[in-house]
RNA sequence: GGUGAGAUACUCAAGUGGCCAACGAGGGCAGACUGUAAAUCUGCUGCGCAAGCUUCGGAGGUUCGAAUCCUCCUCUCACCA
């Protein structure tokens, strides 16, 4: 049997582990869970780490449970937050939960035919049954406020660093999460809770509750939070979060995110986000160091993670799109594309519709960029022109350029571009 | 409830009657260089081709002239109760 803990360790994912956990996991096939917050109707790549942990867990023969926090999502976890959270209304929450559920099924094997099929639970299902009196008597009684206050997540908010203080609601959060663990321990014989290192406090409230209320022993394990070498937040781009949902973040952009990782980060990511074995990874790292400009690591990570998330087909399209957008393709190359290929490549690129007659009459460059919502104002277009950053169909143009029918791609599109990475499509109707 | 401080562009933050479309920093965008990188250098960062126009929490007022002075309002923070 594969050593799950060792696997996480050499991949540099392990942060904190309760004593005896490794031993227990080696000797027993057990059940473990990770909670996912339904703060949006899609997970983003930050959630990929816990997902991958569950995948490793399942691979090692254990039984993974993914918990969707329908109830805890209503309370709001104060960990890592310096401000009070906004609460989600029930309708949004329901939508988010179903979105998150759908995504998790892509990564974990929920097939009941196998022995250690993954399970999906929603803590709202049991939390909704509990009355306040019940909760206060049966759960609250076992945990002292002193214990709760000692948690970092709470201390931080009570200290003078925090401007807003902390509501009772958020203070209670750890009891909710702790109760989840207790519930799964009782109902599903779940012995282990995992999560990001910021969850340590919440997780140990769970093991504490299990110890006091059920005289049981449960285990905990956390993984390192993903950081980036330049200090910026992982999983964010200027355009927002990088989502797992293809509708929110196109596979092309998803792939690009990994491709643009720094060398330093790529060495970490390849261990964390791919399932390649140690030898393969070490070989790749060596190769990469010999020829860093080839970006072997980034490409491999992009390939593995994009295929895992969006499938083979989407990955191939992302590659094709990348080579057209960033290769030495010219206006001529672009014009050889048929409509379908063109649309695949530029899937997700913002676009606007323009009447054919406008192009036939000749469209000046300034209004072409400003009036369709690509750039904010005429002034901005003029500025950009001065910077020599405006291209039409991948060719730099000056302010006297006029778009005509000869610039149409597939007789239907004009590709506008600001700088190297920012595209916009005019679609002729 | 009382007292005090404050609200300036994406963020922080100067500006206390004309020299203010508003110092500076960060962020963002672009150009050069490069590996679609990092670092570095340069330019831009309210609208307008321009004349000019609209901005400094909101509404009024004083003034030839207001981000700056006055009145009221809204909100935030701190201390006290």
Coordinates of C-alpha atoms (C1' of nucleotides) in Angstrom, one line a residue:
Chain A
X1 CA 0.0 0.0 0.0
X2 CA 1.2 3.4 -0.9
X3 CA 2.3 5.6 2.0
X4 CA -0.1 8.5 1.7
X5 CA 1.7 10.7 4.2
X6 CA 5.1 10.1 2.7
X7 CA 3.7 10.9 -0.7
X8 CA 2.5 14.3 0.5
X9 CA 5.8 14.8 2.3
X10 CA 8.1 14.4 -0.6
X11 CA 5.8 16.5 -2.7
X12 CA 6.3 19.3 -0.2
X13 CA 2.7 19.5 0.6
X14 CA 2.7 18.4 4.2
X15 CA 2.5 21.2 6.8
X16 CA 1.3 19.8 10.1
X17 CA 0.3 16.4 11.2
X18 CA -1.0 15.0 14.4
X19 CA 1.3 12.5 16.1
X20 CA 0.6 8.8 15.2
X21 CA -1.4 9.8 12.2
X22 CA 1.1 8.4 9.7
X23 CA 1.3 5.2 11.6
X24 CA -2.4 4.8 11.8
X25 CA -2.8 5.4 8.1
X26 CA -0.2 2.9 7.2
X27 CA -1.9 0.2 9.3
X28 CA -5.5 0.9 8.4
X29 CA -7.6 1.7 5.5
X30 CA -9.6 4.5 6.8
X31 CA -11.9 7.3 5.9
X32 CA -10.9 11.0 5.8
X33 CA -12.5 14.2 4.7
X34 CA -11.8 17.7 3.5
X35 CA -14.4 20.5 3.5
X36 CA -15.0 22.8 0.6
X37 CA -16.5 26.2 1.0
X38 CA -19.4 27.0 -1.4
X39 CA -18.5 30.6 -1.6
X40 CA -19.0 30.5 -5.4
X41 CA -20.7 28.2 -7.9
X42 CA -17.3 27.1 -9.1
X43 CA -14.1 26.1 -7.3
X44 CA -10.9 27.9 -8.3
X45 CA -7.4 26.5 -8.6
X46 CA -6.8 27.1 -4.9
X47 CA -9.2 24.3 -4.2
X48 CA -7.1 22.1 -6.5
X49 CA -4.7 21.3 -3.7
X50 CA -7.3 19.8 -1.3
X51 CA -8.8 18.0 -4.2
X52 CA -5.5 16.5 -5.1
X53 CA -4.9 15.5 -1.6
X54 CA -8.2 13.6 -1.6
X55 CA -7.1 12.0 -4.9
X56 CA -3.8 10.8 -3.4
X57 CA -5.8 9.6 -0.4
X58 CA -8.0 7.6 -2.6
X59 CA -5.1 6.2 -4.6
X60 CA -3.6 5.0 -1.3
X61 CA -6.6 2.9 -0.8
X62 CA -8.4 5.1 1.7
X63 CA -11.9 6.3 1.5
X64 CA -12.2 10.0 0.8
X65 CA -15.2 12.2 1.7
X66 CA -15.6 15.6 0.2
X67 CA -17.7 17.8 2.4
X68 CA -19.5 20.7 1.0
X69 CA -20.1 23.3 3.6
X70 CA -23.8 24.2 3.1
X71 CA -24.2 25.0 6.8
X72 CA -20.7 26.3 7.6
X73 CA -20.9 28.4 4.4
X74 CA -23.8 30.2 6.1
X75 CA -21.7 31.0 9.1
X76 CA -18.4 32.0 7.6
X77 CA -14.9 30.9 8.6
X78 CA -12.9 33.6 10.2
X79 CA -9.6 31.9 9.5
X80 CA -7.2 34.0 7.5
X81 CA -9.8 36.8 7.3
X82 CA -9.2 40.1 9.0
X83 CA -12.7 41.2 8.4
X84 CA -16.1 39.9 9.0
X85 CA -17.5 37.9 6.2
X86 CA -20.5 38.6 4.2
X87 CA -23.2 36.0 4.5
X88 CA -24.6 34.2 1.5
X89 CA -28.3 33.9 1.1
X90 CA -29.8 30.4 0.8
X91 CA -30.5 30.6 -2.9
X92 CA -27.0 31.5 -3.9
X93 CA -25.7 28.9 -1.5
X94 CA -27.8 26.1 -3.1
X95 CA -26.6 27.1 -6.5
X96 CA -23.0 27.1 -5.3
X97 CA -23.3 23.8 -3.7
X98 CA -24.5 22.1 -6.8
X99 CA -21.8 23.7 -8.9
X100 CA -19.1 22.6 -6.5
X101 CA -20.5 19.1 -6.3
X102 CA -20.5 18.8 -10.1
X103 CA -16.8 19.8 -10.3
X104 CA -15.6 17.5 -7.5
X105 CA -17.0 14.5 -9.4
X106 CA -14.6 15.1 -12.2
X107 CA -11.6 14.5 -10.0
X108 CA -12.6 11.8 -7.6
X109 CA -13.9 8.4 -8.3
X110 CA -17.5 8.2 -6.9
X111 CA -18.2 4.9 -8.6
X112 CA -19.8 2.7 -6.0
X113 CA -18.4 -0.5 -7.7
X114 CA -15.0 0.2 -6.2
X115 CA -14.2 -0.5 -2.7
X116 CA -13.1 2.9 -1.6
X117 CA -15.5 5.1 -3.6
X118 CA -15.4 8.7 -2.8
X119 CA -18.4 10.2 -1.1
X120 CA -19.9 13.6 -1.1
X121 CA -21.7 15.0 1.9
X122 CA -23.3 18.4 2.7
X123 CA -23.1 19.4 6.3
X124 CA -26.4 21.3 6.0
X125 CA -28.1 17.9 5.9
X126 CA -27.3 17.2 9.5
X127 CA -26.9 20.7 10.8
X128 CA -30.4 21.7 9.8
X129 CA -31.8 19.1 12.2
X130 CA -30.1 20.5 15.3
X131 CA -31.9 23.0 17.5
X132 CA -30.0 25.8 19.1
X133 CA -30.7 24.3 22.6
X134 CA -29.4 21.0 21.4
X135 CA -26.3 22.5 19.9
X136 CA -25.5 24.5 23.0
X137 CA -26.1 21.6 25.4
X138 CA -24.5 18.8 23.4
X139 CA -21.7 20.5 21.6
X140 CA -21.0 23.8 23.3
X141 CA -20.8 22.1 26.7
X142 CA -17.8 20.1 25.7
X143 CA -15.6 22.9 24.5
X144 CA -14.6 25.8 26.7
X145 CA -14.5 29.4 25.5
X146 CA -10.9 29.5 26.8
X147 CA -10.0 26.8 24.4
X148 CA -11.8 28.5 21.5
X149 CA -10.2 31.8 22.3
X150 CA -6.7 30.3 22.2
X151 CA -7.1 29.6 18.4
X152 CA -5.0 31.8 16.2
X153 CA -7.9 32.6 14.0
X154 CA -9.8 34.0 17.0
X155 CA -6.8 35.7 18.7
X156 CA -6.0 37.6 15.6
X157 CA -9.4 39.0 15.4
X158 CA -9.5 39.9 19.0
X159 CA -6.2 41.6 18.9
X160 CA -5.8 45.3 18.1
X161 CA -4.6 44.5 14.6
X162 CA -8.1 43.8 13.6
X163 CA -10.3 46.8 13.0
X164 CA -13.7 45.2 13.1
X165 CA -13.8 42.8 15.9
X166 CA -15.5 39.5 15.5
X167 CA -19.1 38.6 15.6
X168 CA -20.5 35.8 17.7
X169 CA -21.4 34.1 14.5
X170 CA -17.9 33.7 13.3
X171 CA -16.7 32.8 16.8
X172 CA -19.0 29.9 16.7
X173 CA -17.7 28.7 13.3
X174 CA -15.1 26.4 14.8
X175 CA -17.7 24.6 16.7
X176 CA -19.7 24.0 13.5
X177 CA -16.7 22.6 11.8
X178 CA -15.7 20.6 14.8
X179 CA -19.2 19.1 15.0
X180 CA -19.0 18.1 11.3
X181 CA -15.9 16.0 12.2
X182 CA -17.6 14.5 15.2
X183 CA -20.7 13.7 13.1
X184 CA -18.6 12.0 10.3
X185 CA -16.7 10.2 13.0
X186 CA -19.8 8.8 14.5
X187 CA -21.8 8.1 11.3
X188 CA -19.1 7.2 8.8
X189 CA -16.2 6.2 11.0
X190 CA -14.3 9.0 9.6
X191 CA -11.0 9.2 11.4
X192 CA -9.1 12.0 9.7
X193 CA -9.7 15.5 8.6
X194 CA -7.4 17.3 6.2
X195 CA -7.2 20.8 5.0
X196 CA -5.0 23.8 4.4
X197 CA -2.7 24.9 7.2
X198 CA -5.1 27.7 8.1
X199 CA -7.6 25.0 9.0
X200 CA -5.5 23.5 11.8
X201 CA -7.3 25.3 14.5
X202 CA -10.8 24.3 13.2
X203 CA -9.7 20.7 12.7
X204 CA -8.3 20.3 16.2
X205 CA -11.5 21.6 17.6
X206 CA -13.0 18.6 15.9
X207 CA -10.6 16.1 17.3
X208 CA -11.0 17.7 20.7
X209 CA -14.7 17.3 20.5
X210 CA -14.4 13.7 19.4
X211 CA -12.1 13.1 22.3
X212 CA -14.3 14.7 24.9
X213 CA -17.7 13.7 23.6
X214 CA -17.0 10.3 22.3
X215 CA -13.8 9.4 24.0
X216 CA -12.4 8.7 20.6
X217 CA -9.2 9.4 18.8
X218 CA -9.3 11.2 15.5
X219 CA -6.4 12.4 13.4
X220 CA -5.5 15.6 11.6
X221 CA -3.3 16.6 8.8
X222 CA -2.8 19.9 7.0
X223 CA -1.0 20.9 3.9
X224 CA 1.0 24.0 3.1
X225 CA -0.8 26.8 1.5
X226 CA 0.4 27.5 -1.9
X227 CA 2.5 30.6 -2.2
X228 CA 4.1 32.3 -5.1
X229 CA 7.8 33.4 -5.2
X230 CA 6.9 37.0 -6.0
X231 CA 4.5 37.2 -3.0
X232 CA 1.4 37.7 -5.1
X233 CA -1.6 35.5 -4.3
X234 CA -1.8 32.1 -5.9
X235 CA -4.7 31.6 -8.3
X236 CA -5.3 35.2 -9.0
X237 CA -4.7 37.1 -12.1
X238 CA -5.6 40.7 -13.0
X239 CA -8.8 39.4 -14.4
X240 CA -9.7 37.7 -11.1
X241 CA -9.7 34.2 -9.9
X242 CA -8.6 31.3 -12.0
X243 CA -11.6 29.0 -11.9
X244 CA -12.1 25.4 -12.6
X245 CA -15.2 26.1 -14.5
X246 CA -14.5 26.4 -18.2
X247 CA -17.2 29.0 -18.5
X248 CA -15.6 31.3 -16.0
X249 CA -12.0 30.7 -17.0
X250 CA -11.5 29.3 -20.5
X251 CA -9.2 26.2 -20.8
X252 CA -6.9 28.4 -22.8
X253 CA -6.5 30.9 -20.0
X254 CA -6.3 28.1 -17.5
X255 CA -3.4 26.6 -19.4
X256 CA -1.8 30.0 -19.7
X257 CA -1.9 30.5 -16.0
X258 CA 0.3 27.5 -15.4
X259 CA 2.5 28.3 -18.3
X260 CA 3.3 31.7 -16.9
X261 CA 4.5 30.3 -13.6
X262 CA 7.9 31.5 -12.5
X263 CA 10.7 28.9 -12.6
X264 CA 10.9 28.8 -8.9
X265 CA 7.2 28.2 -8.5
X266 CA 7.1 25.7 -11.3
X267 CA 9.5 23.4 -9.4
X268 CA 7.0 23.4 -6.5
X269 CA 3.9 23.1 -8.6
X270 CA 5.0 20.1 -10.6
X271 CA 5.2 18.1 -7.4
X272 CA 2.0 19.4 -6.0
X273 CA -0.3 19.6 -9.0
X274 CA 0.8 16.6 -11.1
X275 CA 0.8 12.9 -10.2
X276 CA 4.1 12.3 -11.9
X277 CA 6.5 10.1 -9.9
X278 CA 9.6 11.4 -8.1
X279 CA 12.0 10.2 -10.8
X280 CA 10.1 11.8 -13.7
X281 CA 9.9 15.0 -11.8
X282 CA 13.5 15.1 -10.9
X283 CA 14.4 14.5 -14.5
X284 CA 12.2 17.3 -15.7
X285 CA 13.6 19.7 -13.2
X286 CA 17.2 18.9 -14.3
X287 CA 16.2 19.3 -17.9
X288 CA 14.5 22.6 -17.1
X289 CA 17.6 23.9 -15.4
X290 CA 19.7 23.2 -18.4
X291 CA 17.4 25.1 -20.7
X292 CA 15.1 27.3 -18.7
X293 CA 13.9 29.3 -21.7
X294 CA 12.2 26.1 -23.0
X295 CA 10.0 26.1 -19.9
X296 CA 9.7 22.4 -19.8
X297 CA 8.3 22.4 -16.3
X298 CA 5.6 25.0 -17.0
X299 CA 4.5 23.2 -20.1
X300 CA 4.3 19.9 -18.3
X301 CA 2.3 21.3 -15.4
X302 CA 0.0 23.1 -17.9
X303 CA -0.5 19.8 -19.8
X304 CA -1.2 17.7 -16.7
X305 CA -3.4 20.0 -14.9
X306 CA -5.4 21.2 -17.9
X307 CA -6.0 17.6 -19.0
X308 CA -7.0 16.6 -15.5
X309 CA -9.4 19.6 -15.2
X310 CA -10.8 20.1 -18.7
X311 CA -9.8 17.0 -20.7
X312 CA -7.5 16.1 -23.5
X313 CA -9.4 17.9 -26.2
X314 CA -9.5 21.2 -24.3
X315 CA -5.8 21.0 -23.7
X316 CA -5.0 20.5 -27.4
X317 CA -7.1 23.5 -28.2
X318 CA -5.3 25.6 -25.6
X319 CA -2.0 24.6 -27.1
X320 CA -3.2 25.5 -30.6
X321 CA -4.5 28.8 -29.4
X322 CA -1.3 29.6 -27.6
X323 CA 0.9 28.9 -30.6
X324 CA -1.3 31.2 -32.7
X325 CA -1.5 33.9 -30.2
X326 CA 2.1 33.9 -29.2
X327 CA 3.9 32.2 -32.0
X328 CA 5.1 34.2 -35.0
X329 CA 1.8 34.0 -36.7
X330 CA 1.0 36.8 -39.1
X331 CA -2.1 38.3 -40.6
X332 CA -1.7 35.8 -43.5
X333 CA -1.7 32.9 -41.1
X334 CA -4.7 34.2 -39.4
X335 CA -6.6 34.6 -42.6
X336 CA -6.1 31.0 -43.5
X337 CA -8.0 29.8 -40.5
X338 CA -11.6 28.7 -41.1
X339 CA -14.3 30.1 -38.9
X340 CA -14.5 27.2 -36.5
X341 CA -10.8 27.0 -35.7
X342 CA -10.7 30.7 -35.3
X343 CA -13.5 30.6 -32.8
X344 CA -11.9 27.8 -30.9
X345 CA -8.6 29.7 -30.7
X346 CA -10.3 32.9 -29.6
X347 CA -12.8 31.3 -27.3
X348 CA -13.4 33.5 -24.4
X349 CA -11.9 36.6 -26.0
X350 CA -14.3 39.5 -25.6
X351 CA -16.1 40.5 -28.7
X352 CA -18.5 43.0 -30.2
X353 CA -20.6 43.0 -33.3
X354 CA -20.2 45.4 -36.1
X355 CA -22.4 45.9 -39.1
X356 CA -20.8 44.9 -42.4
X357 CA -21.5 48.2 -44.0
X358 CA -19.4 49.9 -41.4
X359 CA -16.4 47.9 -42.5
X360 CA -17.2 48.4 -46.1
X361 CA -17.1 52.1 -45.6
X362 CA -13.8 51.8 -43.8
X363 CA -13.6 51.9 -40.0
X364 CA -11.1 54.3 -38.4
X365 CA -8.8 52.9 -35.8
X366 CA -9.8 55.1 -32.9
X367 CA -13.5 54.4 -32.9
X368 CA -12.9 50.7 -33.8
X369 CA -11.2 50.4 -30.4
X370 CA -13.1 52.8 -28.3
X371 CA -16.7 52.4 -29.4
X372 CA -17.0 48.7 -29.0
X373 CA -15.9 48.6 -25.4
X374 CA -12.4 47.3 -25.9
X375 CA -10.6 50.4 -24.6
X376 CA -12.4 52.9 -22.4
X377 CA -12.1 56.1 -24.4
X378 CA -10.8 57.7 -27.5
X379 CA -8.1 59.2 -25.4
X380 CA -6.9 55.8 -24.3
X381 CA -6.8 54.6 -27.8
X382 CA -4.7 57.6 -28.9
X383 CA -2.4 57.0 -26.0
X384 CA -2.0 53.4 -26.9
X385 CA -1.3 54.3 -30.5
X386 CA 1.4 56.6 -29.3
X387 CA 2.9 53.7 -27.3
X388 CA 2.8 51.6 -30.5
X389 CA 0.8 49.0 -28.7
X390 CA -2.1 48.6 -31.0
X391 CA -2.4 45.8 -33.5
X392 CA -5.0 44.7 -36.0
X393 CA -4.7 41.1 -37.0
X394 CA -1.4 40.8 -35.2
X395 CA 0.2 43.7 -37.1
X396 CA 1.1 47.0 -35.5
X397 CA -0.8 49.9 -36.9
X398 CA -0.6 53.7 -36.7
X399 CA -3.4 56.1 -36.1
X400 CA -4.2 56.6 -39.7
X401 CA -5.0 52.9 -40.3
X402 CA -8.5 52.2 -41.6
X403 CA -10.1 48.8 -41.3
X404 CA -11.7 47.6 -44.5
X405 CA -13.1 44.3 -45.9
X406 CA -9.6 43.2 -46.8
X407 CA -8.8 42.8 -43.1
X408 CA -11.5 40.3 -42.5
X409 CA -10.6 36.9 -41.2
X410 CA -12.9 34.1 -42.5
X411 CA -14.8 37.0 -44.0
X412 CA -16.2 37.6 -40.5
X413 CA -13.8 38.7 -37.9
X414 CA -11.2 41.4 -37.2
X415 CA -8.7 40.8 -34.4
X416 CA -7.9 43.8 -32.4
X417 CA -5.0 43.8 -30.0
X418 CA -3.6 46.0 -27.3
X419 CA -0.1 45.1 -26.2
X420 CA 0.8 41.4 -26.4
X421 CA -1.8 39.7 -24.4
X422 CA -5.0 41.6 -24.6
X423 CA -7.3 40.7 -27.5
X424 CA -10.7 41.8 -28.8
X425 CA -12.8 40.5 -31.6
X426 CA -15.0 42.4 -34.0
X427 CA -17.6 40.2 -35.4
X428 CA -19.2 41.3 -38.6
X429 CA -23.0 40.9 -38.9
Chain B
rG1 C1' -26.1 58.8 24.5
rG2 C1' -21.3 62.1 25.2
rU3 C1' -16.6 63.8 23.3
rG4 C1' -13.0 64.0 19.6
rA5 C1' -10.9 62.8 14.7
rG6 C1' -11.8 62.0 9.8
rA7 C1' -14.1 61.1 4.5
rU8 C1' -9.3 63.4 -1.7
rA9 C1' -8.7 59.4 -8.1
rC10 C1' -7.8 51.7 -8.1
rU11 C1' -5.1 51.8 -3.0
rC12 C1' -2.2 54.5 0.5
rA13 C1' -1.5 59.6 0.9
rA14 C1' -0.1 65.2 0.1
rG15 C1' -2.8 69.5 -0.6
rU16 C1' -5.9 74.1 4.1
rG17 C1' -8.8 80.4 -1.1
rG18 C1' -6.1 81.3 -7.3
rC19 C1' 0.5 78.6 -9.3
rC20 C1' -4.8 72.0 -8.7
rA21 C1' -7.0 67.5 -13.3
rA22 C1' -4.8 67.9 -7.9
rC23 C1' 2.7 66.3 -5.0
rG24 C1' 4.4 61.4 -3.9
rA25 C1' 4.3 56.1 -3.4
rG26 C1' 2.1 51.5 -4.6
rG27 C1' -0.8 49.1 -8.1
rG28 C1' -2.3 48.8 -13.3
rC29 C1' -1.3 49.3 -18.6
rA30 C1' 2.2 49.9 -22.6
rG31 C1' 7.2 50.2 -25.1
rA32 C1' 12.5 48.3 -25.1
rC33 C1' 15.0 43.9 -23.5
rU34 C1' 13.5 38.6 -22.8
rG35 C1' 11.5 32.7 -22.3
rU36 C1' 4.2 34.8 -23.5
rA37 C1' 9.4 35.0 -17.5
rA38 C1' 12.1 37.7 -13.7
rA39 C1' 15.1 42.0 -13.2
rU40 C1' 15.9 46.7 -15.4
rC41 C1' 15.0 51.3 -18.1
rU42 C1' 11.2 54.5 -20.4
rG43 C1' 6.3 56.4 -21.1
rC44 C1' 1.1 56.5 -19.8
rU45 C1' -2.7 56.1 -15.9
rG46 C1' -10.6 61.6 -15.4
rC47 C1' -13.3 63.0 -20.5
rG48 C1' -12.0 65.7 -25.0
rC49 C1' -7.9 66.1 -31.4
rA50 C1' -8.3 70.9 -29.2
rA51 C1' -10.5 75.1 -26.9
rG52 C1' -12.5 73.3 -23.0
rC53 C1' -15.5 70.1 -19.7
rU54 C1' -16.7 67.2 -15.3
rU55 C1' -14.0 65.5 -10.5
rC56 C1' -11.7 65.8 -4.0
rG57 C1' -18.5 61.9 1.0
rG58 C1' -23.7 64.5 -0.3
rA59 C1' -26.7 69.1 -0.6
rG60 C1' -26.7 74.2 -0.2
rG61 C1' -24.0 78.9 0.7
rU62 C1' -19.8 82.8 0.9
rU63 C1' -16.4 84.6 -3.0
rC64 C1' -14.3 87.5 -9.2
rG65 C1' -12.4 82.5 -7.8
rA66 C1' -13.3 76.6 -3.4
rA67 C1' -10.6 70.1 -2.6
rU68 C1' -9.5 74.3 0.6
rC69 C1' -14.0 79.0 4.2
rC70 C1' -19.5 78.5 6.3
rU71 C1' -24.3 75.6 7.2
rC72 C1' -26.9 71.2 7.2
rC73 C1' -26.8 66.0 6.1
rU74 C1' -24.7 61.0 5.5
rC75 C1' -21.0 57.6 6.8
rU76 C1' -16.3 55.8 9.2
rC77 C1' -13.0 55.6 13.3
rA78 C1' -11.2 56.4 18.4
rC79 C1' -12.1 57.3 23.5
rC80 C1' -15.9 57.7 27.3
rA81 C1' -20.9 55.9 29.1

